[in-house]
Coordinates of C-alpha atoms in Angstrom, one line a residue:
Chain C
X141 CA -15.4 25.1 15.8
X142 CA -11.8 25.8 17.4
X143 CA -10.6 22.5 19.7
X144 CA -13.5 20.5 17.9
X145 CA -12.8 16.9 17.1
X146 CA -13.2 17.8 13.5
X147 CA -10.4 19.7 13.5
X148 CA -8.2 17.0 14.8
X149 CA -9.2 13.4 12.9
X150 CA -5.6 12.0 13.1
X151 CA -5.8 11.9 16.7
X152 CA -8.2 9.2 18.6
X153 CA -11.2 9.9 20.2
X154 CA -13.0 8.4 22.4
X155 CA -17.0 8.0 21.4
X156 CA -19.9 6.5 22.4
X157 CA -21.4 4.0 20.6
X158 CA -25.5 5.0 19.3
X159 CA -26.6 2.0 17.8
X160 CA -25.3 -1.9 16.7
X161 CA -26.8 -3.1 13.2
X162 CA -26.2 -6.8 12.5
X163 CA -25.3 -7.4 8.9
X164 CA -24.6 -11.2 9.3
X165 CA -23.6 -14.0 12.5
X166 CA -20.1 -12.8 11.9
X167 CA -20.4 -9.2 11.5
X168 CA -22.2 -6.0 12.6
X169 CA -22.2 -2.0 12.0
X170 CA -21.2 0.2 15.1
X171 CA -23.3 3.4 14.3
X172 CA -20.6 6.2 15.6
X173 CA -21.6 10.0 16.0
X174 CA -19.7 11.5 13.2
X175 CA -16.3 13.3 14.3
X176 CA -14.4 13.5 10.9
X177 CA -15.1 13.7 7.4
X178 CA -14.9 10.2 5.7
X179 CA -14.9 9.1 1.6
X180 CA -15.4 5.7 0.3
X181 CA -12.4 3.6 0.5
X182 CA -10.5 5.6 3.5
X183 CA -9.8 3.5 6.1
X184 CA -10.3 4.5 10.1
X185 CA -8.6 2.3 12.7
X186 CA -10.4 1.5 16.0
X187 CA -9.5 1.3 19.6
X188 CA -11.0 -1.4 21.5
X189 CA -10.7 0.7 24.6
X190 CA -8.4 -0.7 26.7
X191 CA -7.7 -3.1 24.3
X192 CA -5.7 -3.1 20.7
X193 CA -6.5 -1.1 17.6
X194 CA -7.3 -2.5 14.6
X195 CA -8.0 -0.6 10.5
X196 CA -11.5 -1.2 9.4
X197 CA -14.1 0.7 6.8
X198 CA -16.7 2.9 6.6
X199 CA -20.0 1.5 5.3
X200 CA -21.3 4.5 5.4
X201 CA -21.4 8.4 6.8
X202 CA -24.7 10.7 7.4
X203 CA -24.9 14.5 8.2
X204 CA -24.8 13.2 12.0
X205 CA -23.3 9.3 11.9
X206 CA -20.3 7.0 10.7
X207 CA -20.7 3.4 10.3
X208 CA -17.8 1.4 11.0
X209 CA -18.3 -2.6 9.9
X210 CA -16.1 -5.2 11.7
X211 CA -16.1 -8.5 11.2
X212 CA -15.4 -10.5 14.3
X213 CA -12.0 -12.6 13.0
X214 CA -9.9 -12.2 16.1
X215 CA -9.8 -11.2 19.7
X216 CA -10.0 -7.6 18.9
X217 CA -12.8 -7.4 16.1
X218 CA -14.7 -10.0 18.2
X219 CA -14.5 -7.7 21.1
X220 CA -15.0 -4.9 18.9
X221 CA -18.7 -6.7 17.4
X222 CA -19.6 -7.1 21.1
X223 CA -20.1 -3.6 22.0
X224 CA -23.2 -2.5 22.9
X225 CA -25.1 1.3 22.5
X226 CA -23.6 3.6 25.1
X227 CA -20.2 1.9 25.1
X228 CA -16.6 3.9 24.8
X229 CA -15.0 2.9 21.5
X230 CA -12.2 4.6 20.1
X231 CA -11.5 6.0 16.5
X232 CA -9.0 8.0 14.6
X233 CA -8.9 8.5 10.6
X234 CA -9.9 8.4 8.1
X235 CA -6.6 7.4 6.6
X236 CA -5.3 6.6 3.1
X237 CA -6.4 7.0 -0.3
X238 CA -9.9 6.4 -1.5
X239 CA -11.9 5.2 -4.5
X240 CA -12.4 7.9 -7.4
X241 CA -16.2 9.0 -7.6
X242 CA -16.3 8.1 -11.8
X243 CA -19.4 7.1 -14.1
X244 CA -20.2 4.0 -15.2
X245 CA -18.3 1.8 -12.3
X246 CA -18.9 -1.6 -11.8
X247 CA -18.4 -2.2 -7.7
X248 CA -17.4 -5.9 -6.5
X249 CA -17.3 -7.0 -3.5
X250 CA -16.3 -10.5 -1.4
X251 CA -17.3 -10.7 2.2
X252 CA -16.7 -8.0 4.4
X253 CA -14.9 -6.1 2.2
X254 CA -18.1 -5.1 1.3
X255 CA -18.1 -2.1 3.8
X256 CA -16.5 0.5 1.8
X257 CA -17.8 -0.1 -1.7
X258 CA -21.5 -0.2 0.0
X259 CA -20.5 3.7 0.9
X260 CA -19.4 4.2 -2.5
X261 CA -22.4 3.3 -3.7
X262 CA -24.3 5.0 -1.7
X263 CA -22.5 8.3 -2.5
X264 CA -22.7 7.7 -5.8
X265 CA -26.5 7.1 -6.2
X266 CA -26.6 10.6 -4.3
X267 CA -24.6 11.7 -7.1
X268 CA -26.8 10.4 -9.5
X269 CA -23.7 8.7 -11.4
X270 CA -24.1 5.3 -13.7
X271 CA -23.0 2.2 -11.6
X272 CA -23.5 -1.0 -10.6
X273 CA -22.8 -2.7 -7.6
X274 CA -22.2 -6.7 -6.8
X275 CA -21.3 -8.5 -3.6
X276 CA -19.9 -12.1 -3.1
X277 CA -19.2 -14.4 -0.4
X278 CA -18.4 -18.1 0.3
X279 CA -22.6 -18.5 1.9
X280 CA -25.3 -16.4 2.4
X281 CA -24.3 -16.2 6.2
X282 CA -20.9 -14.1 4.8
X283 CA -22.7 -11.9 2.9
X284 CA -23.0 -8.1 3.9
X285 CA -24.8 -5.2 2.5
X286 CA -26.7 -7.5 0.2
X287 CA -30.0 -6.4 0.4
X288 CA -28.2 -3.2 -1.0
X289 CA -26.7 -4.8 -4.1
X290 CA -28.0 -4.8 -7.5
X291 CA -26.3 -9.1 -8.2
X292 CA -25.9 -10.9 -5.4
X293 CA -22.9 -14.7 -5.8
X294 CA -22.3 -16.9 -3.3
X295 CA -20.2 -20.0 -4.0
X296 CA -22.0 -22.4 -2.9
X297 CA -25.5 -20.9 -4.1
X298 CA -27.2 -20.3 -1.0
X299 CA -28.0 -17.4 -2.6
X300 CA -28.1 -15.1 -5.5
X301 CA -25.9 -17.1 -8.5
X302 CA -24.3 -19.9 -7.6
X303 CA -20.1 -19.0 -8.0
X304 CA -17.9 -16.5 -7.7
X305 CA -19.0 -13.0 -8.2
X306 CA -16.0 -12.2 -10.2
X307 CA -18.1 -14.4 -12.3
X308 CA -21.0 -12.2 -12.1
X309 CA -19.1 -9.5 -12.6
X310 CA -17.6 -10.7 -15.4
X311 CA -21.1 -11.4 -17.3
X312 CA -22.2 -7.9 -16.2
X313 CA -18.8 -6.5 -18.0
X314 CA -19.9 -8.1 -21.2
X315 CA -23.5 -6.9 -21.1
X316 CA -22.8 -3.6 -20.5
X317 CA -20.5 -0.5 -20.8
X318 CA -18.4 0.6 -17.8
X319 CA -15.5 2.3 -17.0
X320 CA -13.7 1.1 -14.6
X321 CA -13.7 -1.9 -11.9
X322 CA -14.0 -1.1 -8.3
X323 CA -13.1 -3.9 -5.5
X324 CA -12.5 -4.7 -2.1
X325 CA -12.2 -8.5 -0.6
X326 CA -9.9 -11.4 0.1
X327 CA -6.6 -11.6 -2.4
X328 CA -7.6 -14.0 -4.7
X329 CA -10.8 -12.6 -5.6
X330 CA -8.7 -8.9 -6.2
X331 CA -6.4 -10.7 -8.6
X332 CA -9.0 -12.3 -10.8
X333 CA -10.8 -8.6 -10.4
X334 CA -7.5 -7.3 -12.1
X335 CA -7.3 -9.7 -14.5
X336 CA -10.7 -8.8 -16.0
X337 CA -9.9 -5.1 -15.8
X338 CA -6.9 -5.9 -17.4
X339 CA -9.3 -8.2 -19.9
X340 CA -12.0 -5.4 -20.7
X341 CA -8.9 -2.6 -21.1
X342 CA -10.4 -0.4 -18.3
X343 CA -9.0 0.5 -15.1
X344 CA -9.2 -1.3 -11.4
X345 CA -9.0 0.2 -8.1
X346 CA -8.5 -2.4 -6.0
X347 CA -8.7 -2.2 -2.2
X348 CA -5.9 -3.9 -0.5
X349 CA -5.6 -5.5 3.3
X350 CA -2.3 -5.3 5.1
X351 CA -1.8 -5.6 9.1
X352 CA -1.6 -2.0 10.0
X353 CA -0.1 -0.4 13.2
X354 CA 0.0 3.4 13.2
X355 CA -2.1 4.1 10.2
X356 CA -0.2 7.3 9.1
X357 CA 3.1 5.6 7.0
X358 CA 5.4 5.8 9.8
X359 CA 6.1 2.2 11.4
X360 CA 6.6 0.6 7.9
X361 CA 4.4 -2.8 8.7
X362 CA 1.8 -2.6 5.8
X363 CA 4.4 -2.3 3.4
X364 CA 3.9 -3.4 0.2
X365 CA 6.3 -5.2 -2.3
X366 CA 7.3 -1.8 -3.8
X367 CA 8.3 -0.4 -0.5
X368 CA 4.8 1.6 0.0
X369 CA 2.9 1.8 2.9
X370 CA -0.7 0.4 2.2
X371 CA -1.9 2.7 4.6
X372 CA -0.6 6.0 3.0
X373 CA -0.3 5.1 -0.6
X374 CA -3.2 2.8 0.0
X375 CA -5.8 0.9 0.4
X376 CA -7.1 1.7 -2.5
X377 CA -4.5 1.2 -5.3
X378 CA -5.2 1.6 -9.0
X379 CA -4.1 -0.5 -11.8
X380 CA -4.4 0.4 -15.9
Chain K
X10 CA 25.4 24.0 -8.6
X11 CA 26.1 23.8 -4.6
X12 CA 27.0 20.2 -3.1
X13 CA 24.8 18.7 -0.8
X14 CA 27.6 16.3 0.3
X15 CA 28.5 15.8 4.3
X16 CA 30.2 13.8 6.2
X17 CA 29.4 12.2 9.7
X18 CA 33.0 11.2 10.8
X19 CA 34.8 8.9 8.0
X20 CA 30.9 8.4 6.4
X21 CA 30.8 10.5 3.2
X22 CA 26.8 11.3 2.7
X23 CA 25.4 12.5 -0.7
X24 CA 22.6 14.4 1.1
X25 CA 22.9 15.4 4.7
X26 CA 19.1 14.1 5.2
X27 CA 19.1 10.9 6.5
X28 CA 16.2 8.0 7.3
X29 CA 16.3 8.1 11.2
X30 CA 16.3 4.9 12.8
X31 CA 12.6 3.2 13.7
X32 CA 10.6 5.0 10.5
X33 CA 9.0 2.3 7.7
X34 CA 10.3 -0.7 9.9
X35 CA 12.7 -3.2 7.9
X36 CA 11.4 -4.0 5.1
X37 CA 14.6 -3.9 2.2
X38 CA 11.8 -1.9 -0.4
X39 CA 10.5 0.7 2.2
X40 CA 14.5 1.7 2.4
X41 CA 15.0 1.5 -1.4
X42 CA 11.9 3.5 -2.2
X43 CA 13.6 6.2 0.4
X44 CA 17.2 5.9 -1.1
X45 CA 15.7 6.2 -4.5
X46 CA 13.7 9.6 -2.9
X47 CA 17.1 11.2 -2.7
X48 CA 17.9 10.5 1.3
X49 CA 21.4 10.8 1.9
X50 CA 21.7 7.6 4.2
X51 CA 19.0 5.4 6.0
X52 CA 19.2 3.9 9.2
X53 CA 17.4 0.7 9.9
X54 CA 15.2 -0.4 12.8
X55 CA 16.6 -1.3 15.7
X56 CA 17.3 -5.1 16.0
X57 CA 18.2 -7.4 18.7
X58 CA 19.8 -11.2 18.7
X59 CA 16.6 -12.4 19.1
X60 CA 13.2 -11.3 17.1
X61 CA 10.7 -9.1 19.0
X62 CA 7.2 -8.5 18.9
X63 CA 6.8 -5.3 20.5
X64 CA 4.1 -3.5 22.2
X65 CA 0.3 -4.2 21.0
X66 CA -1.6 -1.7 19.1
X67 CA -2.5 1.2 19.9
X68 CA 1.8 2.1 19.4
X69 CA 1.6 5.1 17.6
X70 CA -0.7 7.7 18.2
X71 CA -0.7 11.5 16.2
X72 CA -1.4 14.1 18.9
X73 CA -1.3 18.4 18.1
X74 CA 2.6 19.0 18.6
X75 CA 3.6 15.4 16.7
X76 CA 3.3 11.9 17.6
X77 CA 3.9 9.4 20.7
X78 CA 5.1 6.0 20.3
X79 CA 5.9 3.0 21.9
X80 CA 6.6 0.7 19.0
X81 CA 8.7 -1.5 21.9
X82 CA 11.6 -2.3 19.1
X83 CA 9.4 -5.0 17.4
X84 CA 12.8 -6.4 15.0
X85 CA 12.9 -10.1 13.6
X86 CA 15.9 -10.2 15.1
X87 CA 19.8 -9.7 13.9
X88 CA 19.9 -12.8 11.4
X89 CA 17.1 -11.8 9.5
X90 CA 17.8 -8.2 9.8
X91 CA 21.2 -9.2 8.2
X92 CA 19.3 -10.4 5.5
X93 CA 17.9 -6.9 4.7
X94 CA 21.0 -5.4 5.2
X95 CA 22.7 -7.6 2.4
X96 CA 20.2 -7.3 -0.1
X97 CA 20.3 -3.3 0.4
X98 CA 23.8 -2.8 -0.3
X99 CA 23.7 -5.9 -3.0
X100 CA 21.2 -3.0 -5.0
X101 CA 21.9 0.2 -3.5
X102 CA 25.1 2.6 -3.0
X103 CA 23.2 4.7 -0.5
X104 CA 24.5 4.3 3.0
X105 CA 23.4 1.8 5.3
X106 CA 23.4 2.8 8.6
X107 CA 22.2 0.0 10.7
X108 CA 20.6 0.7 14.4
X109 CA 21.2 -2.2 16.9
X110 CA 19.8 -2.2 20.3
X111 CA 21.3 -5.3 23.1
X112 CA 20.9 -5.5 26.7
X113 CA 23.8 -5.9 27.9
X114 CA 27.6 -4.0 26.8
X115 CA 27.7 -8.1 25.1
X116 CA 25.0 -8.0 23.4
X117 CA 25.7 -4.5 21.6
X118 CA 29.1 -5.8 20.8
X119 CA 27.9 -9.1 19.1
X120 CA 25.4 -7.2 17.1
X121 CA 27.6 -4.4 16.1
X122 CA 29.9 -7.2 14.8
X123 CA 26.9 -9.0 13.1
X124 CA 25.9 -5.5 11.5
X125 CA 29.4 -4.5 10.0
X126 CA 29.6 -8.1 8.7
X127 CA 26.4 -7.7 6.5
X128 CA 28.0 -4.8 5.0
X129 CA 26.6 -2.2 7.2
X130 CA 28.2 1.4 6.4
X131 CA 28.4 2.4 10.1
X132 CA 26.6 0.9 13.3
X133 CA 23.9 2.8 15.5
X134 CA 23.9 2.2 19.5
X135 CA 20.0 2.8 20.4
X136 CA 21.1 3.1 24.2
X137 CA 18.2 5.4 24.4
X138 CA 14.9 3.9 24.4
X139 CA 12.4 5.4 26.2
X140 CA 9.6 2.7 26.0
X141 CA 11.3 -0.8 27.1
X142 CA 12.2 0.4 30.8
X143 CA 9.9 -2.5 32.9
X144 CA 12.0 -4.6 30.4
X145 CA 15.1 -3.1 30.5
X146 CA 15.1 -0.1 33.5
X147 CA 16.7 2.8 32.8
X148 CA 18.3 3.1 29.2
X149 CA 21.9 2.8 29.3
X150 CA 22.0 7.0 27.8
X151 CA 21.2 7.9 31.2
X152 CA 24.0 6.2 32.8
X153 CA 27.8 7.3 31.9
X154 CA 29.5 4.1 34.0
X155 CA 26.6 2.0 31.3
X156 CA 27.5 4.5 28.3
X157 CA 31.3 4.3 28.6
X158 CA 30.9 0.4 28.8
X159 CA 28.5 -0.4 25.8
X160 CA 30.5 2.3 23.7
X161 CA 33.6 0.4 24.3
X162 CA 32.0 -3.2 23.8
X163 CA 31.2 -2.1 20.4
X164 CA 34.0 -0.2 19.3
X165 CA 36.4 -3.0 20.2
X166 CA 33.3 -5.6 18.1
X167 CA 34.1 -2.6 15.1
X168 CA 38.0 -2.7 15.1
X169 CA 38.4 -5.1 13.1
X170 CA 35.8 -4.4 10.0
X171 CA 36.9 -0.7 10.5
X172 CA 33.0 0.1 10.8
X173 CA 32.2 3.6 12.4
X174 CA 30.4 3.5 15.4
X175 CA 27.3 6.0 16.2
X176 CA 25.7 6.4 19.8
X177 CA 22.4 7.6 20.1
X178 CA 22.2 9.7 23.0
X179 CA 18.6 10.9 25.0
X180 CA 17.9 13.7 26.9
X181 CA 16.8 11.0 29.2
X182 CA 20.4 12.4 31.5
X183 CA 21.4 15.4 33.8
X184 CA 23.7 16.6 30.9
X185 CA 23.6 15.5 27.3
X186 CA 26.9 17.3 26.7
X187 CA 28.8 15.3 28.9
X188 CA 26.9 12.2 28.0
X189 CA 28.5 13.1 24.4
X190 CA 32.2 13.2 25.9
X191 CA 31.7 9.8 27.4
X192 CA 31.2 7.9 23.9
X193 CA 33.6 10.6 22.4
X194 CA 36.1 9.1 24.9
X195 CA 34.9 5.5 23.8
X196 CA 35.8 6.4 20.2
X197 CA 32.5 7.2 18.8
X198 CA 32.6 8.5 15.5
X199 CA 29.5 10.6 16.1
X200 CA 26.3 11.3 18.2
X201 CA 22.9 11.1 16.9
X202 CA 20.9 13.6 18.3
X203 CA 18.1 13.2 20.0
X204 CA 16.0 9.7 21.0
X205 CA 12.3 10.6 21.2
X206 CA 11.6 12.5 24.0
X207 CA 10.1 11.1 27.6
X208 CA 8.3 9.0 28.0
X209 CA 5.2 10.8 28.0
X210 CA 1.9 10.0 28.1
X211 CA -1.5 10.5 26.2
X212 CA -4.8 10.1 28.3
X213 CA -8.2 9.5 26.5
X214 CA -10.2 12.2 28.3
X215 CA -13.5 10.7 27.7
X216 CA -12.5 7.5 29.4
X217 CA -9.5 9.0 31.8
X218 CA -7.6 5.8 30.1
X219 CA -4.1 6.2 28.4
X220 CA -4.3 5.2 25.4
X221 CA -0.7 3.6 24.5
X222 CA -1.0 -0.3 25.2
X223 CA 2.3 0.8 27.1
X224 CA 0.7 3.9 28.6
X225 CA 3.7 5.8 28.1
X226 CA 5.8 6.4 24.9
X227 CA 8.3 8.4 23.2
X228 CA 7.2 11.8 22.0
X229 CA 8.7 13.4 18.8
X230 CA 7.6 15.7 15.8
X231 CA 7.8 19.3 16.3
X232 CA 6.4 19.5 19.6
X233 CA 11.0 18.4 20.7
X234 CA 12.1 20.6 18.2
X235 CA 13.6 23.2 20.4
X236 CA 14.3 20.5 22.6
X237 CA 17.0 18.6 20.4
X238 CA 18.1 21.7 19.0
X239 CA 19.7 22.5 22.2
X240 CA 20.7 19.1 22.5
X241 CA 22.6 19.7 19.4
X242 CA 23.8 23.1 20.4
X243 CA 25.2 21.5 24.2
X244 CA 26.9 19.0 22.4
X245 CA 28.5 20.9 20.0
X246 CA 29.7 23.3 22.9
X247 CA 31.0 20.1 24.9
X248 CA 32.5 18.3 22.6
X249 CA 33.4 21.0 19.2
X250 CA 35.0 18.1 17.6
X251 CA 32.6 15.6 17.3
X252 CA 30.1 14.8 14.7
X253 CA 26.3 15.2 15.3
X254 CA 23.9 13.8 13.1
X255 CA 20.7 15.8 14.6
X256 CA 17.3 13.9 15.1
X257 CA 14.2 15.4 16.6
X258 CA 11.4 17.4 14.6
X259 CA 12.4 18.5 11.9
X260 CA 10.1 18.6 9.2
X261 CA 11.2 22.4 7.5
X262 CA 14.0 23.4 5.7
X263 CA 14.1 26.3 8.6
X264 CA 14.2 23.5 11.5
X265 CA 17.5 21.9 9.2
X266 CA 18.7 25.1 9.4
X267 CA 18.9 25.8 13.3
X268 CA 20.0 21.7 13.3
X269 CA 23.1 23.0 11.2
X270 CA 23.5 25.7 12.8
X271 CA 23.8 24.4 16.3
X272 CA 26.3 22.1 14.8
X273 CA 24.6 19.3 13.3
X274 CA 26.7 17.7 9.6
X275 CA 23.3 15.9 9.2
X276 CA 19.8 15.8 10.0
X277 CA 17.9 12.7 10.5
X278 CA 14.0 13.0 9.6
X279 CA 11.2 10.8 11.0
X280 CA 8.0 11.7 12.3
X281 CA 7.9 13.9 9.2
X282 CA 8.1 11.2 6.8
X283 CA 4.1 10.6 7.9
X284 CA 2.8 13.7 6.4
X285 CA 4.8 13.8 3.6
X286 CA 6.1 10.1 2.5
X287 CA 9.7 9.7 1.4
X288 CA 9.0 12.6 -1.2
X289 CA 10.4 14.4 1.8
X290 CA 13.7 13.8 1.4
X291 CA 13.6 14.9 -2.1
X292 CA 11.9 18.1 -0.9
X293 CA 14.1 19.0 1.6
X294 CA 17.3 18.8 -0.9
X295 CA 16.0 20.8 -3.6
X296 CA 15.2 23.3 -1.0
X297 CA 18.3 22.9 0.8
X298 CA 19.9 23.2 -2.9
X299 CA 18.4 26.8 -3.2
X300 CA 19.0 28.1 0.6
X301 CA 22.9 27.4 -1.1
X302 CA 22.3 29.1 -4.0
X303 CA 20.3 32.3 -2.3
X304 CA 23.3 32.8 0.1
X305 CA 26.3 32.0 -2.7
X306 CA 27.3 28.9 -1.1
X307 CA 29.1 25.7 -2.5
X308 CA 28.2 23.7 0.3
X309 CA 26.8 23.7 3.8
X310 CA 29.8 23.6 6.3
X311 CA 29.5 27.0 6.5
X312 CA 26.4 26.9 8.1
X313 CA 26.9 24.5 10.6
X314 CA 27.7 25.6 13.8
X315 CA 26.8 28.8 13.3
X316 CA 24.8 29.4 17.1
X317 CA 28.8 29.3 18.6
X318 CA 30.1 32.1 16.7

């Protein structure tokens, strides 16, 4: 439809909010009436409405709905995770590169950055492709999406194994046969992801986190050590 | 094989696209990854004596005719910037052109100094903000008495190192023409051509809030195409000797082309860099490479200034 929001995804729009999911103390789903066409590892950022903006991922994207998790880590995401049905919230995206759709993938996630590997998964069960999906966090209280999740690691074993799930995900690498490592969570837990990809001679897309300001590689902050812009070249970056 | 070399002043340019001032911040590898895309100079971010934070998010905001900003010259100030200016030219023959922005005709003299010390290839006056004015007032582009002043202050900060000096005028002013003679006057080896355009505003409709954290911002893309294309062309008429490096939406090798020929020896390209990366740059010289060929030319000065025939 000419002058539809679909049309125009870089620019923000201002939507009401339809429903709040809470995925743990820290951290809810904002259900959003769908105004762009999202993939799994594209990032959107989000205006606090009079307020800052802030990048965060899509959990996942319906016919009519997007779900946009935020984790409430600063005055901006905790104002964000306080809005309530009805409420004006701003969003523009989605930006950046995304995760290949491929066979046999093994998904890990820590924490939060469980958000856009849940979508992946999701899209690829629709797709009926081979993969396997494990989340991680410090306790069960950082956990999202895990009722989702076919392994489930926290490290101090409040539930699912007790340890890392790079771990996990390492056992799972030597049970079965997979293609290629998909992760998203703090930057510790990406390295040691690499480092097994590296290990098993397969590839990794790893989803990075850099402060972001305009979300479209002009402003330069999220630049990596190569001189990209995480936000253009990024988040997702592959590796092998 | 046609020559993409120009000149801007004493500044000999491989290419005559060059990183405008403000576009992947000042980060030593964004401006390598763009030198090593073919650019034919960059030009830092803006910095000031001491570091800045900026404006909060939202700062930049894509609208239909381009973008708005009001970035509010976030910098870590000249010392580190000096840094990054070092360990560019330590690994990269590309020019440096380093953007400084002070509050006073002082200030802009002391940072010029600091800039050409580094081993900055020329110096940048941003007189021409459009988003610090409840800092600042009115930018110093605006005012000729201010202009003539902050020109000189640098100029005099140059004469020794030999640096050339660049003014970055705004349409911000009754007449950018005359604007132009002023730094002329001052000894400014060229204008750059133009500062985003405004400020304007964007209002979220739902809401009837702006959105900016600064309400109002800079507007450029292709929406101020035409706009500094007749800055270009009323400089050029003003002042036929001076050198314009043009700045202000150009994203097509046709929108270079009416730069040039309004009389610009160099484009700068910025809000373009979004859609395409620094891939632009090498883009618009192969392009640029074959517009030469087409027309059987060995380089581009005779297509600059080609509106005043």
């Amino acid at each position: 439809m000419k002058g539809s929001r679909m049309e125009t995804p870089r620019e923000m729009h201002v939507v009401r909010v339809l429903a709040v999911r809470r995925e743990n103390p820290s951290t809810v789903s904002l259900v959003l009436p769908k105004t762009f066409e999202a993939a799994p590892g594209r990032f959107v950022m989000v205006w606090d409405v009079g307020g800052a903006e802030k990048p965060f991922g899509v959990s996942r994207q319906t016919a009519t709905e997007t779900c946009v998790t935020i984790r409430a880590v600063g005055p901006t995401s905790e104002s964000l995770t306080r809005l309530q049905p009805g409420d004006a919230v701003g969003i523009r995206g989605p930006f950046g590169t995304g995760f290949a759709l491929a066979e046999n993938a093994l998904l890990v996630a820590g924490g939060v950055g469980a958000a856009p590997l849940r979508f992946l998964a999701e899209t690829l069960r629709q797709k009926n492709m081979a993969h396997k999906w494990l989340v991680g966090a410090k306790t069960a209280d950082e956990l999202c999406f895990a009722a989702d999740a076919d392994g489930i690691a926290t490290d101090d074993g409040s539930r699912g194994e007790a340890g890392s799930v790079v771990a996990l995900a390492a056992k799972e690498l030597a049970r079965g046969h997979y293609a290629i490592l998909q992760a998203c969570g703090p930057k510790g837990m990406l390295r040691a992801v690499k480092a097994l990809a590296e290990q098993a001679g397969i590839p990794a897309e790893l989803s990075v986190e850099r402060i972001m300001r305009c979300g479209v590689g002009l402003c330069g902050s999220c630049a990596l050590d190569d001189g990209r812009c995480a936000c253009r070249e990024g988040p997702v970056l592959r590796f092998g | 094989m046609p020559s993409l070399a120009t000149t801007l002043g004493p500044l000999r340019l491989p290419s005559p696209f060059v990183l405008a001032s403000g576009i992947l911040g000042t980060y030593e590898a964004s401006l390598l990854r763009v030198a090593a895309a073919g650019a034919g100079a960059v030009t830092t971010k803006s910095c000031s004596l001491a570091p800045r934070a900026g404006h909060p998010t939202p700062c930049v905001l894509p609208w239909r005719g381009g973008f708005i900003n009001a970035v509010g010259l976030s910098n870590p100030g000249v010392a580190e910037e000096a840094k990054v200016v070092r360990a560019f030219k330590a690994s990269c023959r590309t020019p440096l052109i380093a953007s400084v922005f002070g509050a006073t005709p002082e200030e802009f003299a002391q940072l010029a100094a600091a800039m050409a010390d580094a081993g900055a290839d020329a110096v940048e006056l941003n007189v021409s903000c459009p988003n610090v004015q409840s800092e600042f007032g009115t930018p110093f582009a605006a005012d000729a008495a201010a202009l003539k002043r902050v020109t000189a202050a640098a100029k005099k900060a140059l004469a020794h190192s030999g640096t050339p000096l660049a003014v970055k005028l705004s349409l911000q002013c009754a007449s950018i023409g005359e604007m132009a003679r002023v730094v002329e006057g001052e000894g400014a080896d060229w204008v750059v051509a133009i500062n985003t355009v405004g400020p304007g505003m964007v209002i979220d409709p739902e809401t009837g809030r702006p959105v900016l954290s600064n309400k109002r911002g800079g507007v450029s893309g292709t929406a101020i195409l035409p706009l500094a294309v007749r800055a270009v062309y009323d400089i050029r008429e003003a002042c036929p000797h001076l050198p314009i490096l043009a700045t202000g939406g150009a994203s097509r090798l046709e929108d270079v082309l009416q730069h040039f020929a309004a009389g610009a020896g160099a484009v700068a390209i910025g809000s373009a860099v979004a859609d395409e990366g620094p891939a632009i740059f090498t883009r618009l010289a192969k392009e640029l490479e074959e517009e030469l060929s087409r027309r059987g030319l060995g380089n581009i000065a005779p297509l600059v200034g080609r509106a005043h025939a």
